C-alpha atoms as one frame of an Amber mdcrd trajectory, in Angstrom:
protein
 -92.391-168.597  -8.566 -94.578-168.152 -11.150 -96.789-165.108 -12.010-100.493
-164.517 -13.665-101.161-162.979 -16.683-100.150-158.834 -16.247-101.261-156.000
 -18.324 -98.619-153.466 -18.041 -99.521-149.947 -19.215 -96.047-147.893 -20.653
 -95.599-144.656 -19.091 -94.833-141.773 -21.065 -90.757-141.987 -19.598 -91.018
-145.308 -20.592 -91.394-144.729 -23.958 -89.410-145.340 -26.833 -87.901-148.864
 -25.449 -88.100-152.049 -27.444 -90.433-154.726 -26.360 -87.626-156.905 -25.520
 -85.446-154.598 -23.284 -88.912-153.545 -21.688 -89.753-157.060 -20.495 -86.409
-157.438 -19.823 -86.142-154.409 -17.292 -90.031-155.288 -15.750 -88.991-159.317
 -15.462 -86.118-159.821 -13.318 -84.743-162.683 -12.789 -86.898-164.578 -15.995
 -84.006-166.067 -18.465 -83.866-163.914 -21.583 -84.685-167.110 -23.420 -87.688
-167.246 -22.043 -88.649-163.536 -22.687 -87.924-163.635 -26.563 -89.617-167.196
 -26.889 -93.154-165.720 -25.807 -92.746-162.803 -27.611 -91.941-165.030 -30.749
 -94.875-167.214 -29.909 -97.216-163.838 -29.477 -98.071-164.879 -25.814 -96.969
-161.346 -25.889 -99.563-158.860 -26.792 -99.289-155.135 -27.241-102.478-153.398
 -27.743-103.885-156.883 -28.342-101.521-157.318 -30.901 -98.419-159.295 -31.816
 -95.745-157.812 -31.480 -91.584-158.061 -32.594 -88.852-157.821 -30.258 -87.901
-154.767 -31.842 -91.179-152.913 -31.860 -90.888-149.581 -30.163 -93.419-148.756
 -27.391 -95.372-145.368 -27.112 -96.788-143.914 -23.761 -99.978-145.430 -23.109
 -99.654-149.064 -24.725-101.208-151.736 -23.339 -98.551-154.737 -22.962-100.020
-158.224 -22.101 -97.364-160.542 -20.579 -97.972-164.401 -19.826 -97.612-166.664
 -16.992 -93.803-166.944 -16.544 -91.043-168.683 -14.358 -89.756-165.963 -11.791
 -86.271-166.732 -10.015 -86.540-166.357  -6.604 -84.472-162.492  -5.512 -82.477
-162.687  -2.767 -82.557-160.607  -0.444 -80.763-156.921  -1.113 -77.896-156.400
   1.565 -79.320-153.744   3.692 -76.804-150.567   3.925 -75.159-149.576   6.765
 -75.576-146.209   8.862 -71.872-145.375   8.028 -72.541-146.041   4.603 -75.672
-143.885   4.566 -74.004-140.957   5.697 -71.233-141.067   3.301 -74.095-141.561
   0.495 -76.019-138.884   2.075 -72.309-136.476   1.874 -71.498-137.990  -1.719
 -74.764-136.124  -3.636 -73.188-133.194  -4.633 -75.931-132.068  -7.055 -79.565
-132.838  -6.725 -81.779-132.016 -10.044 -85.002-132.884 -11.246 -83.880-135.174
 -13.535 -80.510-136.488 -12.094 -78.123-136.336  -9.293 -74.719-136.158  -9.292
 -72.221-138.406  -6.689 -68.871-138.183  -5.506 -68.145-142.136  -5.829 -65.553
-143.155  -2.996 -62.861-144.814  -4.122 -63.447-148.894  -3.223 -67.463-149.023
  -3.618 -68.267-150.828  -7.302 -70.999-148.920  -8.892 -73.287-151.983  -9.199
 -73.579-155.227  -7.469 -72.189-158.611  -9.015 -69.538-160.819  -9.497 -68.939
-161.133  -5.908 -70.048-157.801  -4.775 -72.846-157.762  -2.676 -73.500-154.018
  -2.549 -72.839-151.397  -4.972 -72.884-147.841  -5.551 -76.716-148.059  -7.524
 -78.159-150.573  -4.782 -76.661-148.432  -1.932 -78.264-144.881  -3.344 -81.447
-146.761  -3.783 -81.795-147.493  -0.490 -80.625-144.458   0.701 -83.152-142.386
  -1.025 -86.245-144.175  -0.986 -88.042-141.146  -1.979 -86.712-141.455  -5.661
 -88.699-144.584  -7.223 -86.432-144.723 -10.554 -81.890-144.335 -10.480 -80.357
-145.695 -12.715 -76.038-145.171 -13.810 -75.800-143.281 -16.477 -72.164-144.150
 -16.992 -69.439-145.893 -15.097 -66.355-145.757 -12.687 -63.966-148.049 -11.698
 -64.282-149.937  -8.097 -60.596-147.688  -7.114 -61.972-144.532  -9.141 -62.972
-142.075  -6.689 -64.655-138.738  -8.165 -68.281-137.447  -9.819 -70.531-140.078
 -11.598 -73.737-139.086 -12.948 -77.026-140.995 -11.781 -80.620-140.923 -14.039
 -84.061-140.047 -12.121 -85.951-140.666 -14.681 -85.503-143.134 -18.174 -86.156
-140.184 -20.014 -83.134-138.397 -18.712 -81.020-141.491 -18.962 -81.692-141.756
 -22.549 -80.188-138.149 -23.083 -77.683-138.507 -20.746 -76.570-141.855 -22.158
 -76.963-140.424 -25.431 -74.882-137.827 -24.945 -72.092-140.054 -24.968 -72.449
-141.706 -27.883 -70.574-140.790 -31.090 -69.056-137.624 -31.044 -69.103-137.003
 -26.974 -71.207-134.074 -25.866 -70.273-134.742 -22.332 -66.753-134.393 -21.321
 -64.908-136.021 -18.496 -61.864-134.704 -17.009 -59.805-137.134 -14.163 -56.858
-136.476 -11.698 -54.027-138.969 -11.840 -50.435-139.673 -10.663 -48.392-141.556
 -12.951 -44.683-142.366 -12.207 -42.102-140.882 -13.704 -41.474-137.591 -15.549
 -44.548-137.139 -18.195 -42.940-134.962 -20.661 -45.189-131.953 -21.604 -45.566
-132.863 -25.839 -47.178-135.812 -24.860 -50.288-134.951 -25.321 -52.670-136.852
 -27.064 -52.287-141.484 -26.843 -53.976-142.680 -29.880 -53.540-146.700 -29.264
 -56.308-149.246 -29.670 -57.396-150.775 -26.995 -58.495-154.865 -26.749 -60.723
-156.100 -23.608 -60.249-159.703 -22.570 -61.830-161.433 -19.983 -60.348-164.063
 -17.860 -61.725-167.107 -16.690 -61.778-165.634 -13.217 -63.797-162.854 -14.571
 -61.434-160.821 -14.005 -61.152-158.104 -16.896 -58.057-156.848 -18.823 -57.367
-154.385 -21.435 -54.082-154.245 -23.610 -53.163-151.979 -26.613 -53.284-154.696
 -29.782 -54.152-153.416 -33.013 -57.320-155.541 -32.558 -58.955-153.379 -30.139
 -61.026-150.669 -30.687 -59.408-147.079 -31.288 -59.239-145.164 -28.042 -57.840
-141.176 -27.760 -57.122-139.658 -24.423 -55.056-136.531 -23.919 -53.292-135.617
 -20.940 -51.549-132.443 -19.663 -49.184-131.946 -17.141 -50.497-130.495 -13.809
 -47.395-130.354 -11.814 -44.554-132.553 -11.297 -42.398-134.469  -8.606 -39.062
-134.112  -9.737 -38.276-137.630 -11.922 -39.988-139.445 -10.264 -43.926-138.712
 -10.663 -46.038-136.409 -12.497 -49.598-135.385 -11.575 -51.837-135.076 -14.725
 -55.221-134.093 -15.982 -56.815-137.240 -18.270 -59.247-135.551 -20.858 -61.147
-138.993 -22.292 -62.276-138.672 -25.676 -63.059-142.446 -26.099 -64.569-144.580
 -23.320 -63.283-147.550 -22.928 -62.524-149.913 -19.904 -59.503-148.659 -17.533
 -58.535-146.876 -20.598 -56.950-143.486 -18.994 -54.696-146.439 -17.004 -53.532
-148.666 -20.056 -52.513-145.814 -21.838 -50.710-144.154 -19.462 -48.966-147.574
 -19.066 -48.586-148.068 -22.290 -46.165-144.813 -22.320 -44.404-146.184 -19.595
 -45.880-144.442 -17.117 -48.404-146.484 -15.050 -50.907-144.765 -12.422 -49.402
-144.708  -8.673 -51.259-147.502  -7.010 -52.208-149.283  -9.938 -52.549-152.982
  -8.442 -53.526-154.260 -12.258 -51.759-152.261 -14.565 -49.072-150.429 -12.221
 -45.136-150.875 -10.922 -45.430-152.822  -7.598 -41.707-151.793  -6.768 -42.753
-148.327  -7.053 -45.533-148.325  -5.131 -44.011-150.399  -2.057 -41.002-147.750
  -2.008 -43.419-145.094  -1.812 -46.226-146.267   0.989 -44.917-144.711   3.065
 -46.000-141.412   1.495 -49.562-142.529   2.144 -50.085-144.279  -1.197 -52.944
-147.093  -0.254 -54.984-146.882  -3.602 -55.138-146.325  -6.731 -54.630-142.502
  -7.796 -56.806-142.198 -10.106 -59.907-139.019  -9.654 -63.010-138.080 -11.708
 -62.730-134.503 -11.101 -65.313-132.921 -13.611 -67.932-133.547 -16.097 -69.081
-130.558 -18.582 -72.472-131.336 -20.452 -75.566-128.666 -21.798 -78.890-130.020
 -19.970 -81.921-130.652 -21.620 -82.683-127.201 -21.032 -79.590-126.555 -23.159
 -77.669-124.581 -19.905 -74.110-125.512 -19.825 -73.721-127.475 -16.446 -70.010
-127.689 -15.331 -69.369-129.794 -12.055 -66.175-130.207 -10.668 -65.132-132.376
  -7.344 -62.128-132.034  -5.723 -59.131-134.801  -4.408 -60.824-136.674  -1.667
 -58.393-135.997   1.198 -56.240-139.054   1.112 -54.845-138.187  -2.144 -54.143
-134.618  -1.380 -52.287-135.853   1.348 -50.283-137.928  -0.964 -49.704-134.813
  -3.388 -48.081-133.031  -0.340 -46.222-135.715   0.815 -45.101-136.476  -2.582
 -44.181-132.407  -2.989 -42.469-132.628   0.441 -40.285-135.585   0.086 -39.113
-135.483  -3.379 -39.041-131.335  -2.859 -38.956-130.860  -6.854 -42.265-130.134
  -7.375 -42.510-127.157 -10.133 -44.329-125.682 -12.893 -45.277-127.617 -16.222
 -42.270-126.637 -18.702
């Protein structure tokens, strides 16, 4: 389908972007090609103007954007009831310029490669009233736990920006690895490499290639030898990083189906063990306003259940020593 000629004023939260990821965000479903060959053939006019990819935009400019080639959307996926009420249970915090969600484990955050539905198209639908959300980070499909979620683009630029370079938001996860963690093993400093199949599926392996990648744990309480529940402090962010390098020192995550011990986790379903045990249970960042915000979300209830059953059966649980 193509469109007429637009003249697209930039709001004052939209400003800041480059001309390029503008378009880009206001034109879905036009090729990228297309948007960088009318910019570089100034069919793209800002104030009147030609104008770079690059060229930041100010509140109030005055973008003129051609005629162009418009895929066809489908359809969103409409959301269930059931789904609506867990959405409408999951906000934990609601503030002017985010909101914070308890993900549950098995929703992807965003729609694609097969997913219909994800966590982003879900809230939008759920809460109409809110014209802009946007992720501000991400969570695995079989992460459960708190995942922050921009009103505005203003916010998500501070939010975002918070976590790049030296982190000024910290995350702090939940997660059962097998075996006996010993309590000096604190900090994994391996380098992580992300390869994608040609399934699309992704996986990550330590290789000296990869990209350095730091994430300390500390012992929570333990299961005798045979599991130890742990607190994963992130200082890098990289993809299933907390669950490589707890593999990597040969202690995989219970449940794990990617990276984990599949004899393990058979022996212990019966314990209630059905996904991955792996929790985002806090986030610590100053606001805007510069007030500390700390936010902390408990284990959903299946995993507590496996925590007791786990205490119960192998009856060794103690104190970190």
């Amino acid at each position: 389908m193509a469109q007429n000629v637009q003249f697209l004023t930039v709001s004052e939260d939209e400003a800041g972007q480059r001309l390029d990821n503008y378009l880009l965000a206001r034109l879905k479903g036009v090729p990228k090609s297309l948007i960088y060959r009318v910019i570089r053939k100034g069919e793209v006019r800002v104030n009147k103007g030609r104008a770079k990819p690059e060229r930041k935009l100010a509140g109030g400019d005055v973008v003129r954007v051609p005629p162009v080639r418009v895929a066809e959307s489908p359809e969103p996926v409409p959301i269930s009831k059931t789904l609506k009420g867990v959405l409408d249970n999951a906000v934990i915090a609601d503030e002017p310029g985010y909101l914070v969600v308890n993900k549950p484990a098995g929703l992807a955050v965003h729609g694609g490669s097969g997913v219909t539905l994800g966590l982003i198209e879900a809230l939008r639908q759920a809460f109409p009233q809110y014209s802009y959300l946007e992720l501000v980070h991400r969570l695995d499909r079989d992460t459960s736990g708190c995942i922050l979620v921009a009103k505005k683009r203003s916010m998500l630029r501070y939010l975002q920006e918070l976590f790049r370079g030296e982190k000024r938001i910290h995350k702090r996860y939940l997660a059962l690895v097998i075996g006996r963690w010993p309590s000096r093993r604190n900090l994994v400093d391996a380098p992580l490499l992300r390869k994608e199949l040609q399934s699309g599926e992704r996986i990550v392996r330590v290789s000296l290639d990869g990209k350095p990648s730091k994430t300390e744990f500390n012992v929570v309480q333990r299961f005798g030898e045979s599991a130890t529940l742990v607190e994963a402090r992130p200082i890098t962010g990289r993809t299933h990083q907390i669950r490589v390098h707890a593999q990597h020192q040969g202690h995989p995550l219970v449940g794990d189906p990617k990276y984990g011990n599949e004899v393990f986790d058979l022996s212990v379903k019966k314990l209630g063990v059905n996904r991955l045990f792996l929790h985002a249970a806090g986030l610590s960042f100053k606001n805007a306003d510069g007030e500390q915000v700390n936010i902390e979300v408990p284990l959903p209830a299946e995993l507590q259940s496996v925590v007791a059953a786990f205490d119960g059966h192998f009856n060794q649980a103690g104190s970190v020593d």
